[in-house]
CSV table of C-alpha atoms in Angstrom, one decimal:
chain,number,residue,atom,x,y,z
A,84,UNK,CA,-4.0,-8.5,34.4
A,85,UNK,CA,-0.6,-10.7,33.9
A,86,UNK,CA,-1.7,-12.0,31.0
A,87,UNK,CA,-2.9,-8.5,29.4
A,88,UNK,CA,0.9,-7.5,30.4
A,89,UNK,CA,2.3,-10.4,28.5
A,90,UNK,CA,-0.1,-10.1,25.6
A,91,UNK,CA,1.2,-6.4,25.4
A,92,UNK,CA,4.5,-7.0,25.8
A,93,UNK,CA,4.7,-9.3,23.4
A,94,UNK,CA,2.9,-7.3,20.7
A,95,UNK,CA,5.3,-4.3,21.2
A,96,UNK,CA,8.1,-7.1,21.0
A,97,UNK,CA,6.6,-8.5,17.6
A,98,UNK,CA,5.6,-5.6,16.1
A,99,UNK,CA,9.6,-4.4,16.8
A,100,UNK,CA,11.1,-7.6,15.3
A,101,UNK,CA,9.1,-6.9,12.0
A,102,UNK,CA,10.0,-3.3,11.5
A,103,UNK,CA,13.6,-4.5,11.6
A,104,UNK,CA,12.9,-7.3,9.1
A,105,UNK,CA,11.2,-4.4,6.7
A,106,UNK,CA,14.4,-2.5,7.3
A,107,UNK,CA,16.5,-5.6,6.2
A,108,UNK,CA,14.3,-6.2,3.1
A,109,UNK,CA,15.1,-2.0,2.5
A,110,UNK,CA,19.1,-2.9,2.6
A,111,UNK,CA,18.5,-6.1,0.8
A,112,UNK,CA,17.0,-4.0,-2.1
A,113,UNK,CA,19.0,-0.9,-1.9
A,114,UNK,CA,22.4,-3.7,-2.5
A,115,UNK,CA,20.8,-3.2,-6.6
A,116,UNK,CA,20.4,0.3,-6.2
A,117,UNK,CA,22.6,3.0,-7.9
A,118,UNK,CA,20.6,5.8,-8.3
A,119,UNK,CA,21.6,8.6,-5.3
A,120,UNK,CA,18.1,10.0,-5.1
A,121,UNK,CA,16.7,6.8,-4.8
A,122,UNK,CA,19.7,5.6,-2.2
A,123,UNK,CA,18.7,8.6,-0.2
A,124,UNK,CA,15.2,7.9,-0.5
A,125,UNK,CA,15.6,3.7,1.0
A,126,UNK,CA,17.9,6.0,3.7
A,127,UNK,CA,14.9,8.2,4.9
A,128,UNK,CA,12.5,5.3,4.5
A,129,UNK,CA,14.4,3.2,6.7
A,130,UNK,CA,15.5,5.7,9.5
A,131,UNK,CA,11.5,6.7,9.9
A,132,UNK,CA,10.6,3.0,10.6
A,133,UNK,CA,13.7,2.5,12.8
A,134,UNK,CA,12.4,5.3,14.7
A,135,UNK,CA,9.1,3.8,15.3
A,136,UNK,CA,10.8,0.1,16.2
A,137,UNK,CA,12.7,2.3,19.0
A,138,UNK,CA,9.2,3.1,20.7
A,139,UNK,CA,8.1,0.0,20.8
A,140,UNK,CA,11.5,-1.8,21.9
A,141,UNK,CA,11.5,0.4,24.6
A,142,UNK,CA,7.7,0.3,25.4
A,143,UNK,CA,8.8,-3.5,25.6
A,144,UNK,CA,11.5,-3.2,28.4
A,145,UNK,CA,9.3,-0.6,30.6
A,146,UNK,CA,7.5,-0.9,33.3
A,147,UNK,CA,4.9,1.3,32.4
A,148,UNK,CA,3.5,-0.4,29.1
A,149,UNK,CA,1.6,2.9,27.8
A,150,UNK,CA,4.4,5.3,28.5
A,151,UNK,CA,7.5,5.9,27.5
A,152,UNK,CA,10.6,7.8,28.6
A,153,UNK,CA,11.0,10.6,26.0
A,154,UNK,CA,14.4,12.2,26.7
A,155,UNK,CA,15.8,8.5,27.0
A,156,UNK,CA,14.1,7.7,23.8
A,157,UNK,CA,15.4,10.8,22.1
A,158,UNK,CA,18.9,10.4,23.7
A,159,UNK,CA,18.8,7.0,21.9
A,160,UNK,CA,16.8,7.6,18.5
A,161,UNK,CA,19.7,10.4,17.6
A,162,UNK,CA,22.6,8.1,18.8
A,163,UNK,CA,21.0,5.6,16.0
A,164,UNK,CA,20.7,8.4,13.4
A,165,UNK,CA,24.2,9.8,13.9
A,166,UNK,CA,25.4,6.2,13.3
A,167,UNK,CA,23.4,5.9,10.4
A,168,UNK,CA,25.6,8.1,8.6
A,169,UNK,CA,28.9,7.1,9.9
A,170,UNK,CA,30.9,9.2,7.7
A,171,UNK,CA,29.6,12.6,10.3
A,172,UNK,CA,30.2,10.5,13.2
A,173,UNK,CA,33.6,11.9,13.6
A,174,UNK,CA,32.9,15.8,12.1
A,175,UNK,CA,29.4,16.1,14.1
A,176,UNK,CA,28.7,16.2,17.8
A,177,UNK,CA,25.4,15.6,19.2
A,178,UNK,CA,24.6,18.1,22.6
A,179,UNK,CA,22.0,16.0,24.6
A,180,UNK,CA,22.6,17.6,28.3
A,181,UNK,CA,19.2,20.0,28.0
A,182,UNK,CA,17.3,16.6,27.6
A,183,UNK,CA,14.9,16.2,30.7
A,184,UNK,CA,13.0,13.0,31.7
A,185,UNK,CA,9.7,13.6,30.0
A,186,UNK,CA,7.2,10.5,30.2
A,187,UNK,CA,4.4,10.4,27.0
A,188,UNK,CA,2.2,8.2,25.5
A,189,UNK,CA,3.3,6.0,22.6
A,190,UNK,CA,0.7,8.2,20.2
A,191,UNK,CA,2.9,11.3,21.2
A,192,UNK,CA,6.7,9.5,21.2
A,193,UNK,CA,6.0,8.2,17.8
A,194,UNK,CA,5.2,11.4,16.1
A,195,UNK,CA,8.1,12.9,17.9
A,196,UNK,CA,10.4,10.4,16.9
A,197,UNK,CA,9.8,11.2,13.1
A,198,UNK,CA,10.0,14.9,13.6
A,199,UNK,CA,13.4,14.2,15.4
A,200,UNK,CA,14.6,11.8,12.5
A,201,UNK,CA,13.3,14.3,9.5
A,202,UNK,CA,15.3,16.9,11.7
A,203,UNK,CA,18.3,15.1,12.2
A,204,UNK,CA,18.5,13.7,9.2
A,205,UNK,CA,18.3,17.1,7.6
A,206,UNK,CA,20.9,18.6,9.5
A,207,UNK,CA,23.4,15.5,8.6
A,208,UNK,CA,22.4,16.2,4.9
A,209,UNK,CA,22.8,19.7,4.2
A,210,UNK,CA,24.2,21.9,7.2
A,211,UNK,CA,28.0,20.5,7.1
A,212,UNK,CA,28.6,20.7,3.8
A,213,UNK,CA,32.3,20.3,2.1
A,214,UNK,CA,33.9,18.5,5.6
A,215,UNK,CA,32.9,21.2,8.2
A,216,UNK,CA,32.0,20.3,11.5
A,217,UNK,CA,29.4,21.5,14.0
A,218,UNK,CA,27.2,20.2,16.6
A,219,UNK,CA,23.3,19.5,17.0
A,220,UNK,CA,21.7,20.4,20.1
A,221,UNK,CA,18.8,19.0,21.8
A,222,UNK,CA,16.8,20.3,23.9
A,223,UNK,CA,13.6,18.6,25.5
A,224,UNK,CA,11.5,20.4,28.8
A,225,UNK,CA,8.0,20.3,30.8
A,226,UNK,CA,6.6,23.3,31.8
A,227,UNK,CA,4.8,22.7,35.5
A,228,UNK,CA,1.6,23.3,33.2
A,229,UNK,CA,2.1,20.0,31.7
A,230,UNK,CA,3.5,22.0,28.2
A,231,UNK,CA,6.4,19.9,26.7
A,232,UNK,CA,8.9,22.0,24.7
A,233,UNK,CA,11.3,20.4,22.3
A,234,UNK,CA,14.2,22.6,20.2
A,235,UNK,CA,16.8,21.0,18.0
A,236,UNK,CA,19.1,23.1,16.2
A,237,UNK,CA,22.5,22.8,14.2
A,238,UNK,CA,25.7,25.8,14.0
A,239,UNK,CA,25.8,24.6,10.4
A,240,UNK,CA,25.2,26.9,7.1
A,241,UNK,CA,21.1,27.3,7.8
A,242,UNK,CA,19.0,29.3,5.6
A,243,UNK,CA,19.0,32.0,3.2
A,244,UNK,CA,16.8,34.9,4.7
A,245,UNK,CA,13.4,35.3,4.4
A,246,UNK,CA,13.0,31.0,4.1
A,247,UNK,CA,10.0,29.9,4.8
A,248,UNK,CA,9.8,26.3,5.8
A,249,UNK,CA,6.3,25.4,3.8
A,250,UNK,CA,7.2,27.4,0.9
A,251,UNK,CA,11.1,26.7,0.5
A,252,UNK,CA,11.6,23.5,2.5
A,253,UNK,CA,11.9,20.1,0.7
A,254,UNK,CA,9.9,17.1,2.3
A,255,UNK,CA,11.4,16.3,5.3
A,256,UNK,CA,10.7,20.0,6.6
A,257,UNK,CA,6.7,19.5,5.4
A,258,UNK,CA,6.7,16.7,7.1
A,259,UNK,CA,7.9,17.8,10.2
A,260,UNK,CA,5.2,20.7,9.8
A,261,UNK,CA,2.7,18.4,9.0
A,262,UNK,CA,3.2,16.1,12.0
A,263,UNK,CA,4.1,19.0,14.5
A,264,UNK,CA,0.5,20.7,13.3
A,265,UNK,CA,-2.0,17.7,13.1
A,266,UNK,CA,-0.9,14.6,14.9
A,267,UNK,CA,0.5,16.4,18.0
A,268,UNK,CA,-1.3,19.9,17.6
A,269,UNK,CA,1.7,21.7,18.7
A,270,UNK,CA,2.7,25.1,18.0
A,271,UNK,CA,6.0,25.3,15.7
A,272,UNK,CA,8.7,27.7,15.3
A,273,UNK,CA,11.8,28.0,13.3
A,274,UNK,CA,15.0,29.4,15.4
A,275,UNK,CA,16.6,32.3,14.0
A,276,UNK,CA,20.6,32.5,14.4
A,277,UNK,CA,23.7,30.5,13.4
A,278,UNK,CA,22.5,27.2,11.7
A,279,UNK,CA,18.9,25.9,11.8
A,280,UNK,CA,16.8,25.4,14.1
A,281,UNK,CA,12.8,24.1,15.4
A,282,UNK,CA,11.1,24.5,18.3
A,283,UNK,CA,8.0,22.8,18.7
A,284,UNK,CA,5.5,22.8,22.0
A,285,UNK,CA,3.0,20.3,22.7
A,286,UNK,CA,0.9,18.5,25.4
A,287,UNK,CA,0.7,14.6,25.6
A,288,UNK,CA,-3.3,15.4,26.4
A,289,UNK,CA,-4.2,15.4,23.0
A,290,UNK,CA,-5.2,11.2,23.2
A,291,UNK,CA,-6.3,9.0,26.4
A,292,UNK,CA,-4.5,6.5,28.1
A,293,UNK,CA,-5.0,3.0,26.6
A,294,UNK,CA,-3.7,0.5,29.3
């Protein structure tokens, strides 16, 4: 059993250590890039493989090798994000306090992670637009049923009415869709109001325990 733990350990540690070197080789290429769109695309690329790295860096440090602390992981993954794009740090707050302790399997925080990045990462894109700030909230909760409810939403511009996020969104919001739908069977929702927001509900049931 000690050696299965080190064996896992040090998969999750390896398996870390190259998504970060893929990220490097990203920056290394995007240094002879000067196309925006393309830019913006290394940008997404990269952000959706950090996000992945996170899991397994902190599946690395737990003591519970097939679970992982979601609201920690959350509280983290949108820390990196908001970093990412250092020039919202200062105009953009991030509202973590309705984040619970929520413990999931790794095949249910990965696909979460990249809904969380596509989200974020849209938010920081389009919602402030022309130097306005705002905030993006975060909310992440388990029902005594065992159903985990997740809701991140922005005060920034949002949509024009009648939007439709499979019809009028661009990828990131398909994505999102397509993830929240098929890998975590969740039910979606988009938040009416000031800004934008999701809501997505799921159960970490969908896939057995490995370890």
């Amino acid at each position: 059993l000690a050696e299965k733990e080190v064996l896992i350990r040090e998969l999750y540690h390896r398996t870390k250590n190259n998504m970060q070197v893929i990220c490097a080789m990203l920056n290394i290429q995007l240094m002879y890039v000067n196309d925006d769109r393309l830019r913006t695309a290394f940008k997404s690329m990269e952000n959706r493989i950090l996000s992945m790295s996170l899991v397994h860096q902190k599946l690395y440090k737990s003591k519970d090798l097939s679970r992982i602390n979601l609201g920690e992981y959350i509280r983290d993954l949108s820390e990196l994000l908001l970093s990412s794009y250092s020039i919202m740090r200062n105009r953009v707050n991030l509202d973590t306090d309705g984040i619970e302790e929520v413990h999931v399997q790794i095949d249910t925080a990965i696909p979460c992670g990249l809904v969380l990045n596509e989200l974020i990462t849209n938010s920081l894109k389009y919602a402030f637009p022309d130097g306005r700030n705002g905030f993006i909230r975060i909310v992440l909760s388990q029902k005594a049923d065992g159903l985990i409810i997740l809701e991140i939403a922005d005060n920034g511009i949002g949509t024009a009415p009648g939007f439709d996020v499979r019809r009028d969104g661009k990828m990131g919001l398909t994505t999102v869709m397509d993830i929240s739908e098929s890998q975590l069977s969740g039910k979606t929702a988009v938040i009416n109001g000031q800004g934008f927001g999701f809501r997505l509900e799921f159960r970490d049931s969908l896939y057995e325990k490995r370890i």
